[in-house]
XYZ file of C-alpha atoms in Angstrom:
658
model
C -224.637 -83.390 -176.737
C -222.647 -85.913 -174.779
C -220.318 -84.724 -172.084
C -217.636 -87.105 -170.940
C -215.860 -87.146 -167.630
C -212.807 -88.852 -166.294
C -213.262 -91.309 -163.460
C -211.614 -88.937 -161.018
C -210.895 -85.734 -162.948
C -209.486 -83.967 -159.951
C -207.468 -86.713 -158.252
C -208.858 -85.527 -154.981
C -208.829 -87.811 -151.988
C -209.942 -87.673 -148.393
C -208.865 -89.771 -145.466
C -211.615 -91.537 -143.598
C -211.822 -94.798 -141.719
C -215.524 -95.369 -141.506
C -215.999 -99.030 -141.973
C -213.230 -100.201 -139.613
C -214.064 -101.358 -136.150
C -213.620 -98.863 -133.355
C -211.313 -99.961 -130.602
C -209.597 -98.803 -127.493
C -206.294 -99.703 -125.871
C -206.081 -103.132 -124.311
C -205.101 -103.011 -120.640
C -203.542 -105.944 -118.838
C -203.162 -106.422 -115.058
C -200.439 -108.620 -113.677
C -200.030 -109.844 -110.160
C -197.264 -111.818 -108.443
C -197.326 -113.910 -105.331
C -194.263 -113.794 -103.075
C -193.593 -117.420 -102.426
C -191.258 -116.593 -99.525
C -193.645 -114.469 -97.527
C -194.416 -115.707 -94.007
C -197.899 -116.337 -92.706
C -198.514 -115.510 -89.076
C -199.008 -118.568 -86.851
C -197.138 -120.979 -89.103
C -193.538 -122.130 -89.348
C -191.674 -122.942 -92.558
C -190.462 -126.063 -90.817
C -193.941 -127.225 -89.897
C -194.953 -130.646 -91.267
C -198.408 -129.891 -92.601
C -200.962 -132.497 -93.492
C -201.971 -132.191 -97.241
C -205.633 -132.607 -96.346
C -205.413 -129.724 -93.905
C -205.105 -127.292 -96.898
C -207.391 -128.968 -99.395
C -209.216 -125.692 -99.823
C -205.996 -123.937 -100.813
C -205.175 -126.535 -103.439
C -208.737 -126.381 -104.759
C -208.583 -122.577 -105.022
C -205.305 -122.709 -106.954
C -206.733 -125.333 -109.273
C -209.821 -123.247 -110.000
C -207.649 -120.179 -110.629
C -205.502 -122.174 -113.056
C -208.583 -123.360 -114.941
C -209.889 -119.782 -115.191
C -206.510 -118.578 -116.498
C -206.350 -121.322 -119.099
C -209.929 -120.580 -120.170
C -209.173 -116.891 -120.519
C -206.086 -117.610 -122.604
C -208.141 -119.820 -124.901
C -210.785 -117.104 -125.167
C -208.235 -114.407 -126.015
C -206.182 -116.429 -128.479
C -208.767 -118.683 -130.097
C -212.263 -117.295 -129.638
C -211.458 -113.547 -129.858
C -208.177 -113.828 -131.694
C -209.660 -112.612 -134.971
C -211.184 -109.594 -133.308
C -207.951 -108.464 -131.727
C -206.019 -109.092 -134.929
C -208.515 -106.799 -136.708
C -208.088 -104.154 -134.027
C -204.354 -104.430 -134.424
C -204.634 -104.103 -138.185
C -206.671 -100.949 -137.625
C -203.533 -99.375 -136.189
C -201.617 -99.964 -139.410
C -204.284 -100.292 -142.160
C -206.616 -97.448 -143.107
C -209.476 -97.143 -145.570
C -209.325 -93.635 -147.044
C -212.448 -92.327 -148.769
C -212.046 -90.770 -152.220
C -214.912 -88.308 -152.598
C -216.755 -88.599 -155.901
C -217.075 -85.362 -157.911
C -220.645 -84.110 -158.264
C -222.165 -84.217 -161.695
C -222.040 -81.056 -163.786
C -225.073 -78.791 -164.164
C -225.534 -77.440 -167.689
C -228.007 -75.295 -169.588
C -230.229 -76.589 -172.400
C -227.362 -76.198 -174.876
C -224.867 -78.130 -172.694
C -223.138 -74.952 -171.548
C -221.734 -75.630 -168.039
C -223.243 -73.725 -165.135
C -221.654 -75.665 -162.251
C -218.434 -77.677 -162.304
C -215.975 -78.765 -159.597
C -212.670 -77.524 -158.267
C -210.237 -78.578 -155.565
C -210.507 -77.452 -151.969
C -207.634 -78.007 -149.524
C -208.503 -78.747 -145.918
C -206.586 -79.635 -142.772
C -207.851 -82.560 -140.714
C -206.859 -84.506 -137.627
C -207.303 -88.236 -136.985
C -207.719 -88.498 -133.197
C -206.237 -91.992 -132.839
C -202.969 -90.846 -134.436
C -202.356 -87.967 -132.023
C -200.101 -89.112 -129.124
C -202.095 -88.951 -125.908
C -199.185 -87.927 -123.727
C -198.551 -84.632 -125.522
C -201.669 -84.003 -127.626
C -202.142 -80.526 -126.151
C -198.699 -79.342 -127.193
C -199.403 -80.638 -130.718
C -202.688 -78.724 -130.778
C -200.838 -75.612 -129.620
C -198.244 -75.995 -132.370
C -200.974 -76.336 -135.002
C -202.810 -73.360 -133.543
C -199.723 -71.143 -133.760
C -199.238 -72.021 -137.423
C -202.839 -71.705 -138.603
C -204.510 -69.060 -136.439
C -206.942 -71.265 -134.561
C -207.055 -71.816 -130.820
C -206.136 -75.226 -129.348
C -209.401 -75.099 -127.402
C -211.311 -74.884 -130.672
C -209.426 -77.867 -132.089
C -210.138 -79.865 -128.962
C -213.812 -78.965 -129.091
C -214.107 -79.956 -132.755
C -212.624 -83.357 -131.928
C -214.930 -83.822 -128.947
C -218.002 -82.765 -130.927
C -217.285 -85.126 -133.797
C -219.819 -87.935 -134.044
C -217.270 -90.157 -135.746
C -214.878 -92.617 -134.160
C -211.161 -92.128 -133.366
C -210.251 -93.344 -136.862
C -212.480 -90.762 -138.595
C -210.674 -87.581 -139.693
C -212.096 -84.359 -138.256
C -211.853 -81.296 -140.513
C -210.193 -78.506 -138.538
C -209.662 -75.812 -141.144
C -211.394 -75.695 -144.508
C -210.427 -74.117 -147.811
C -206.890 -73.169 -146.856
C -204.676 -71.130 -149.155
C -201.766 -72.458 -151.177
C -199.355 -70.764 -148.762
C -200.997 -72.529 -145.831
C -200.764 -75.902 -147.571
C -197.040 -75.345 -148.149
C -196.624 -74.337 -144.517
C -198.298 -77.555 -143.427
C -196.025 -79.694 -145.597
C -193.000 -78.015 -144.020
C -194.218 -78.663 -140.464
C -196.059 -81.955 -141.000
C -193.425 -83.886 -139.041
C -194.199 -81.813 -135.955
C -197.940 -82.454 -136.212
C -198.580 -86.207 -135.904
C -202.209 -87.071 -136.592
C -202.810 -84.016 -138.790
C -203.127 -84.322 -142.555
C -203.859 -82.314 -145.695
C -207.085 -83.424 -147.403
C -208.110 -82.502 -150.943
C -211.863 -82.419 -151.597
C -213.813 -81.551 -154.762
C -216.133 -78.578 -154.206
C -218.535 -76.719 -156.450
C -217.387 -74.037 -158.866
C -220.320 -71.916 -160.074
C -219.357 -70.195 -163.301
C -221.703 -67.187 -163.164
C -222.579 -67.240 -159.486
C -224.774 -64.189 -158.983
C -226.774 -64.659 -162.170
C -227.774 -68.276 -161.488
C -227.487 -68.362 -157.692
C -231.186 -68.710 -156.880
C -231.913 -71.306 -159.549
C -228.879 -73.501 -158.889
C -228.700 -73.037 -155.130
C -225.519 -74.248 -153.456
C -223.844 -77.169 -151.707
C -222.277 -77.407 -148.274
C -220.748 -79.852 -145.833
C -223.284 -82.342 -144.555
C -224.684 -81.380 -141.152
C -224.895 -83.736 -138.195
C -228.666 -83.994 -138.624
C -228.358 -84.689 -142.352
C -225.657 -87.274 -141.717
C -227.783 -89.138 -139.205
C -230.663 -89.189 -141.696
C -228.553 -90.186 -144.704
C -225.822 -92.400 -143.238
C -227.600 -95.511 -144.479
C -227.525 -94.088 -148.023
C -223.736 -94.082 -148.063
C -223.003 -90.508 -146.980
C -219.842 -89.845 -145.003
C -219.109 -87.356 -142.238
C -217.280 -84.979 -144.553
C -219.420 -85.313 -147.686
C -220.874 -82.321 -149.489
C -224.602 -82.194 -150.106
C -227.077 -79.964 -151.943
C -228.572 -77.356 -149.630
C -230.917 -75.389 -151.915
C -232.096 -74.929 -155.490
C -231.313 -77.491 -158.175
C -228.445 -78.801 -156.045
C -230.958 -79.940 -153.420
C -233.825 -80.923 -155.711
C -231.695 -83.308 -157.767
C -229.172 -84.366 -155.125
C -229.819 -88.050 -155.826
C -228.674 -87.615 -159.428
C -225.829 -85.148 -158.853
C -224.001 -87.013 -156.075
C -221.575 -89.647 -157.190
C -220.432 -92.878 -155.549
C -217.402 -92.421 -153.323
C -214.359 -94.578 -153.900
C -211.781 -95.679 -151.363
C -208.143 -96.548 -150.985
C -206.670 -98.988 -148.481
C -203.267 -97.871 -147.261
C -200.698 -98.919 -144.699
C -199.798 -96.163 -142.268
C -196.960 -95.539 -139.855
C -197.265 -94.703 -136.163
C -198.173 -91.078 -136.997
C -200.923 -92.070 -139.397
C -198.924 -91.206 -142.527
C -199.557 -93.423 -145.560
C -196.521 -95.516 -146.461
C -198.021 -98.023 -148.889
C -201.158 -98.244 -151.055
C -202.704 -101.717 -150.893
C -205.738 -101.231 -153.158
C -207.954 -98.598 -154.800
C -211.646 -98.470 -155.734
C -212.148 -95.490 -158.042
C -215.052 -93.093 -157.348
C -217.893 -92.698 -159.824
C -218.795 -89.062 -160.688
C -222.424 -87.973 -160.450
C -224.771 -87.631 -163.413
C -225.111 -84.559 -165.597
C -228.187 -82.467 -164.803
C -229.242 -80.549 -167.903
C -231.615 -77.639 -167.311
C -234.194 -75.949 -169.515
C -232.497 -72.661 -168.715
C -230.898 -70.826 -171.614
C -227.629 -69.537 -170.164
C -227.266 -66.625 -172.570
C -230.913 -65.592 -172.257
C -230.654 -65.540 -168.462
C -227.435 -63.538 -168.632
C -229.131 -61.061 -170.974
C -232.094 -60.633 -168.623
C -229.858 -60.153 -165.602
C -227.640 -57.646 -167.393
C -230.602 -55.650 -168.704
C -232.150 -55.636 -165.259
C -228.952 -54.406 -163.646
C -228.461 -51.739 -166.311
C -232.047 -50.457 -166.508
C -233.705 -51.354 -163.225
C -234.374 -48.247 -161.186
C -233.874 -50.040 -157.877
C -231.801 -53.098 -158.859
C -234.292 -55.239 -156.962
C -236.824 -57.506 -158.571
C -237.270 -60.619 -160.659
C -237.678 -61.914 -164.185
C -239.059 -65.190 -165.531
C -239.033 -66.600 -169.074
C -241.150 -69.656 -169.976
C -242.026 -71.751 -172.986
C -245.852 -71.553 -172.815
C -246.271 -74.800 -174.774
C -244.284 -76.974 -172.344
C -243.696 -75.125 -169.067
C -239.938 -75.136 -169.626
C -238.282 -72.387 -167.544
C -235.930 -70.608 -169.929
C -234.757 -68.077 -167.339
C -235.316 -67.518 -163.625
C -233.699 -64.336 -162.348
C -233.788 -62.759 -158.901
C -231.995 -59.447 -158.390
C -229.748 -58.998 -156.544
C -228.115 -62.401 -156.637
C -225.352 -63.695 -154.383
C -222.062 -65.479 -154.826
C -222.960 -69.102 -154.166
C -219.277 -70.038 -154.446
C -218.943 -68.666 -150.912
C -220.992 -71.607 -149.636
C -219.212 -74.374 -151.565
C -216.185 -74.952 -149.282
C -218.015 -73.850 -146.126
C -219.001 -70.200 -145.817
C -217.144 -67.963 -143.391
C -219.131 -66.396 -140.581
C -218.332 -62.860 -141.737
C -219.457 -63.598 -145.310
C -222.717 -65.158 -144.166
C -223.417 -62.288 -141.795
C -222.868 -59.784 -144.614
C -225.392 -61.615 -146.810
C -228.007 -61.944 -144.082
C -227.708 -58.315 -142.986
C -227.724 -56.869 -146.518
C -230.891 -54.695 -146.733
C -231.400 -55.739 -150.382
C -231.881 -59.373 -149.247
C -229.681 -61.097 -151.842
C -230.520 -64.568 -150.465
C -234.244 -63.982 -151.081
C -235.529 -65.592 -154.286
C -237.947 -62.912 -155.449
C -238.978 -64.882 -158.543
C -240.737 -67.644 -156.581
C -240.838 -66.436 -152.955
C -241.599 -62.747 -153.391
C -245.319 -61.959 -153.250
C -246.507 -58.629 -154.651
C -249.798 -57.016 -155.672
C -250.002 -58.066 -159.341
C -251.659 -54.817 -160.374
C -253.003 -54.595 -163.892
C -251.350 -57.834 -165.034
C -254.451 -59.492 -163.553
C -256.846 -57.618 -165.843
C -256.495 -60.187 -168.647
C -257.985 -62.803 -166.307
C -260.688 -60.403 -165.098
C -261.592 -59.770 -168.752
C -261.708 -63.505 -169.532
C -263.990 -64.087 -166.530
C -266.367 -61.268 -167.524
C -266.585 -62.505 -171.108
C -267.069 -66.140 -170.128
C -269.736 -65.263 -167.566
C -271.611 -63.096 -170.045
C -271.224 -59.850 -168.121
C -269.931 -58.232 -171.318
C -269.356 -59.146 -174.932
C -266.527 -58.226 -177.217
C -268.505 -55.161 -178.340
C -269.801 -53.938 -174.960
C -268.766 -50.334 -174.312
C -268.206 -48.942 -170.805
C -267.414 -45.273 -170.427
C -264.275 -44.480 -168.419
C -264.779 -41.009 -166.968
C -261.877 -41.367 -164.546
C -263.947 -41.974 -161.402
C -266.814 -44.053 -160.017
C -268.832 -42.527 -157.181
C -270.357 -45.067 -154.786
C -272.744 -44.316 -151.919
C -272.078 -45.810 -148.520
C -274.376 -48.821 -148.184
C -275.499 -47.746 -144.710
C -275.485 -43.969 -145.134
C -276.105 -42.719 -148.708
C -274.954 -39.235 -147.775
C -271.436 -40.623 -147.518
C -269.862 -41.108 -150.930
C -266.670 -42.852 -152.026
C -264.661 -42.055 -155.112
C -262.962 -44.923 -156.922
C -260.598 -43.344 -159.398
C -258.799 -44.743 -162.407
C -255.120 -44.316 -163.148
C -256.028 -41.419 -165.468
C -258.142 -39.022 -163.436
C -259.521 -37.260 -166.524
C -260.740 -40.579 -167.922
C -259.998 -42.739 -170.944
C -263.381 -42.398 -172.646
C -265.451 -45.250 -174.129
C -263.798 -48.654 -173.641
C -264.362 -52.097 -175.130
C -262.745 -55.110 -173.504
C -259.765 -55.055 -175.898
C -259.113 -51.325 -175.492
C -259.602 -51.670 -171.718
C -256.823 -54.276 -171.653
C -254.605 -52.256 -173.996
C -254.981 -48.985 -172.076
C -255.515 -50.592 -168.663
C -258.848 -48.983 -167.795
C -259.502 -49.328 -164.071
C -263.091 -48.053 -164.444
C -263.943 -50.766 -166.965
C -262.744 -53.550 -164.672
C -264.361 -52.049 -161.566
C -267.644 -52.222 -163.440
C -267.428 -55.765 -164.826
C -266.330 -57.064 -161.424
C -268.712 -55.286 -159.060
C -271.272 -53.441 -161.167
C -272.384 -49.855 -160.637
C -275.712 -48.199 -159.816
C -275.765 -46.284 -163.103
C -274.821 -49.329 -165.177
C -276.924 -52.228 -166.411
C -273.955 -54.556 -165.767
C -274.531 -56.566 -162.635
C -270.870 -57.547 -162.182
C -269.253 -60.889 -161.483
C -269.103 -60.529 -157.732
C -266.116 -61.309 -155.558
C -266.717 -65.038 -155.111
C -267.105 -65.825 -158.793
C -264.167 -63.623 -159.747
C -261.989 -65.337 -157.122
C -262.926 -68.729 -158.573
C -261.705 -67.661 -162.013
C -258.489 -66.389 -160.475
C -257.899 -69.794 -158.920
C -258.617 -71.443 -162.262
C -255.672 -69.484 -163.626
C -253.346 -70.694 -160.874
C -253.552 -67.830 -158.406
C -253.355 -68.555 -154.697
C -251.481 -71.852 -155.135
C -247.879 -72.867 -155.877
C -247.128 -73.623 -159.518
C -245.094 -76.681 -158.461
C -241.753 -75.549 -159.857
C -238.952 -77.993 -159.051
C -237.009 -75.907 -156.509
C -237.824 -75.045 -152.917
C -239.365 -71.976 -151.316
C -242.261 -71.198 -153.650
C -245.036 -69.092 -152.113
C -248.748 -69.423 -152.858
C -249.766 -65.783 -152.953
C -253.287 -64.731 -151.925
C -256.643 -64.707 -153.664
C -258.729 -62.353 -151.553
C -262.472 -63.046 -151.260
C -265.113 -62.650 -148.523
C -264.257 -65.962 -146.840
C -260.549 -65.176 -146.795
C -261.133 -61.716 -145.350
C -263.508 -62.982 -142.660
C -260.977 -65.566 -141.557
C -258.006 -63.220 -141.738
C -259.766 -60.524 -139.666
C -261.708 -62.895 -137.424
C -262.971 -61.113 -134.320
C -263.023 -57.670 -135.960
C -266.604 -56.968 -137.128
C -265.516 -53.998 -139.265
C -262.349 -55.254 -140.934
C -263.750 -58.745 -141.522
C -266.688 -57.428 -143.600
C -266.461 -57.467 -147.386
C -267.334 -54.228 -149.198
C -267.955 -53.319 -152.823
C -264.659 -51.469 -152.770
C -262.904 -54.755 -151.983
C -264.371 -56.257 -155.163
C -263.171 -53.270 -157.157
C -259.691 -53.619 -155.738
C -259.235 -57.329 -156.484
C -260.513 -56.700 -160.045
C -257.400 -54.634 -160.766
C -254.894 -56.692 -158.744
C -254.823 -54.458 -155.677
C -256.195 -54.726 -152.150
C -255.094 -57.988 -150.573
C -254.244 -59.763 -153.842
C -250.683 -61.114 -153.899
C -248.795 -63.125 -156.535
C -245.254 -64.184 -157.350
C -243.534 -63.222 -160.623
C -243.593 -66.919 -161.558
C -247.383 -67.051 -161.108
C -247.847 -63.974 -163.314
C -245.667 -65.596 -165.968
C -247.684 -68.810 -165.732
C -251.114 -67.215 -166.155
C -249.663 -65.213 -169.052
C -248.565 -68.541 -170.537
C -252.114 -69.868 -170.073
C -253.555 -66.917 -171.989
C -250.967 -67.301 -174.761
C -251.700 -71.043 -174.906
C -255.500 -70.672 -175.200
C -256.201 -71.299 -171.529
C -253.744 -74.111 -170.739
C -250.482 -73.925 -168.821
C -247.934 -76.482 -167.706
C -246.029 -76.944 -164.477
C -242.887 -74.790 -164.685
C -239.790 -77.010 -164.851
C -236.130 -76.147 -164.552
C -234.968 -79.709 -165.247
C -234.670 -80.783 -168.869
C -233.131 -84.227 -168.376
C -230.545 -86.244 -166.440
C -227.692 -87.782 -168.420
C -225.394 -90.554 -167.207
C -221.627 -90.337 -167.725
C -222.063 -92.791 -170.590
C -224.342 -90.336 -172.393
C -227.504 -92.314 -171.682
C -230.582 -90.289 -170.715
C -231.726 -91.782 -167.407
C -234.556 -89.368 -166.550
C -236.597 -86.909 -168.563
C -239.780 -85.375 -167.124
C -242.858 -84.952 -169.282
C -244.961 -81.774 -169.405
C -247.676 -81.702 -166.734
C -250.812 -79.631 -167.249
C -251.583 -77.500 -164.173
C -253.954 -74.883 -165.632
C -256.815 -76.295 -167.684
C -259.086 -74.135 -169.819
C -261.995 -72.693 -167.832
C -262.985 -70.346 -170.662
C -263.610 -70.971 -174.344
C -261.060 -70.482 -177.074
C -263.194 -67.623 -178.454
C -262.891 -65.791 -175.140
C -259.141 -66.400 -175.085
C -258.852 -64.969 -178.581
C -260.467 -61.706 -177.466
C -258.128 -61.400 -174.488
C -255.135 -62.110 -176.728
C -256.292 -59.343 -179.086
C -256.403 -56.936 -176.148
C -252.813 -57.815 -175.238
C -251.766 -57.403 -178.854
C -253.436 -53.982 -178.933
C -251.370 -53.080 -175.868
C -248.340 -53.273 -178.182
C -249.607 -52.037 -181.530
C -252.272 -49.578 -180.369
C -251.543 -45.858 -180.439
C -252.349 -45.595 -176.731
C -251.084 -49.016 -175.630
C -248.786 -48.992 -172.607
C -246.527 -51.559 -174.295
C -246.111 -49.764 -177.623
C -242.323 -49.662 -177.169
C -242.398 -53.266 -178.411
C -243.680 -52.210 -181.839
C -240.108 -51.991 -183.145
C -239.332 -55.647 -182.361
C -238.482 -57.882 -185.333
C -241.196 -60.308 -184.127
C -244.813 -59.746 -183.132
C -245.548 -59.547 -179.410
C -248.465 -59.091 -177.013
C -248.280 -57.851 -173.440
C -249.697 -56.091 -170.412
C -248.258 -53.525 -168.022
C -248.874 -53.381 -164.314
C -248.259 -50.630 -161.782
C -249.173 -51.827 -158.293
C -249.360 -49.782 -155.128
C -247.834 -51.394 -152.049
C -247.472 -48.602 -149.492
C -250.755 -47.385 -148.040
C -249.073 -44.337 -146.566
C -247.625 -43.317 -149.937
C -249.696 -44.305 -153.008
C -246.978 -42.984 -155.299
C -244.735 -45.903 -154.358
C -245.392 -48.674 -156.846
C -243.970 -51.875 -158.247
C -243.427 -51.945 -162.007
C -244.640 -54.984 -164.012
C -244.655 -56.049 -167.607
C -245.582 -59.478 -168.929
C -245.487 -60.418 -172.614
C -245.352 -63.292 -175.068
C -244.028 -63.722 -178.610
C -244.521 -64.357 -181.439
C -248.158 -63.348 -181.195
C -249.326 -65.825 -183.855
C -247.342 -68.777 -182.472
C -246.264 -68.105 -178.849
C -242.897 -69.649 -177.988
C -241.726 -67.489 -175.114
C -243.251 -65.604 -172.168
C -241.192 -62.934 -170.408
C -242.381 -61.401 -167.127
C -240.446 -58.666 -165.327
C -241.052 -57.105 -161.911
C -239.002 -54.100 -160.813
C -239.513 -53.806 -157.082
C -240.575 -50.262 -156.119
C -239.652 -49.352 -159.693
C -242.432 -46.886 -160.419
C -244.462 -47.137 -163.639
C -244.533 -50.444 -165.517
C -244.126 -48.838 -168.943
C -241.064 -46.896 -167.798
C -239.186 -49.462 -165.693
C -240.251 -52.938 -166.817
C -241.159 -52.610 -170.520
C -237.604 -51.654 -171.653
C -236.173 -54.784 -169.998
C -238.720 -57.022 -171.712
C -238.154 -55.303 -175.041
C -234.367 -55.736 -174.938
C -234.770 -59.385 -173.932
C -237.237 -60.227 -176.711
C -235.082 -58.381 -179.205
C -232.105 -60.572 -178.243
C -234.251 -63.720 -178.329
C -235.601 -62.895 -181.804
C -232.068 -62.445 -183.138
C -230.380 -65.407 -181.447
C -233.085 -68.029 -180.833
C -236.157 -67.536 -182.985
C -236.245 -70.061 -185.832
C -232.647 -71.047 -185.086
């Protein structure tokens, strides 16, 4: 769908004089010789010989030649320069800031537009030097800012005397009226209208879109050669930063004649600004809103994350981090009090949990453990392992010391195949296939081999999503532990219990919600997964598509399609089985497959757990993956499954086969 824009839809302009030569006041010194002054030892009546004062005549002649030469230099050689400096006192080049391009969802629904922001600025050269302090004091009285602060802002500006310095940003309508009333008393000060971002659903999309802000001194010094001005706005995070080069427009300018106070009296020419390009995302606005709303309504802690992907392409359909924040606060320049409130909020609203939060993945990792065990031949589809609720392991140095490794159900789940072990999340089954057991004929994968399979499925490395701040997570293995605990002979040693723990996503294993979603996508897509992408395409104002990324494979099959089919059947059984932890999804109008996860994160209190659920649908032809983490939410089936169910129900009604 083509979106059209006006050349300057806001009519917003900003005074700036970058581009004109800087200059100072010209100072002239004049001297006069008193022709009637007397010189001691001489008489006015004396008859002097001309040759007696040849040196005096020579000196006067040289002085005359120097004076003539200087006049020629000033009027002929440097005449153009001084005329230009003079014109600078009456001609100004005012920058017209270009509106940023819109950000839309995949259906061209706007997510970020622009609005007007009113700011008060001062042009140093236009403030009379003889009474500048009284003018600062007058401004300070009217607009609640100290004259010392104004003076410091002017001194700290890296621009020249012709460059406006913003003194007060985002003023109210009442303040703008007040300025117009008193403008005559404030020579050098002006009202500047700038376009700033307007995020339409700020908290819901805050982490994906990011925010813009006034260019910093460091950024300006780095980007000045790319046409940025001192008062430009620039992407600071998220999509706004990642695709800054497409979103920023080309500033226009207006040449005006000004009076002695710097007020425009005549427009001499205008170059219209060019708005930025449209950045269209893969995000489905309504799907993301649904996820956020369900999370807020059902989440037990209102902290966590949710990710929705297209497993066939890597398109990010939703990227939610809860709680969000109002990114409109940043657009005109955030106030100190507002920023402090965000930073000091114990729920960390600025923290993007979807890509930066690392958590024990818990049982969501068991699909990969199962795939590894099947591929390596540790078990077959029909191998049965009895889950009696506990494995008893002797201490390797002292057999009289025994350790109990218990499953989530202390009384046991009974005989388990790989599909039922996935469906019912048998810890005992996965302990055994990973590390073996003295009473079992299964040798076990071993930590190193298991860790290699985990890496094959994207664990321990960034997915490469196109926004900043993604964390890698941790794949724990003997080498990692030895390095992490270097110098500690006890803690650096790898034990059988460590292998058991990583087999069920505990111990030192850490992953982001995005990583869990991506390895779920790989399972749904027969072992392949693509780099997650928020960007769908970039569209010029003319409607021409100027950039469109292609899917990039980041997880390649390391197991056979037959193995993947068995794992998929286990996830399907999690939904349709009588004892499956995801059986709430049975009532969906489409088929689904999934896996719960309940991960411990507090060693002092094992009852404190994160709640996970990851699923894909339809089962026969996967088109969407939904992964939900409720931070400290308790059991996965109780806290996370209902959110996934409501989301897939909405998707089936509004998007499937539409």
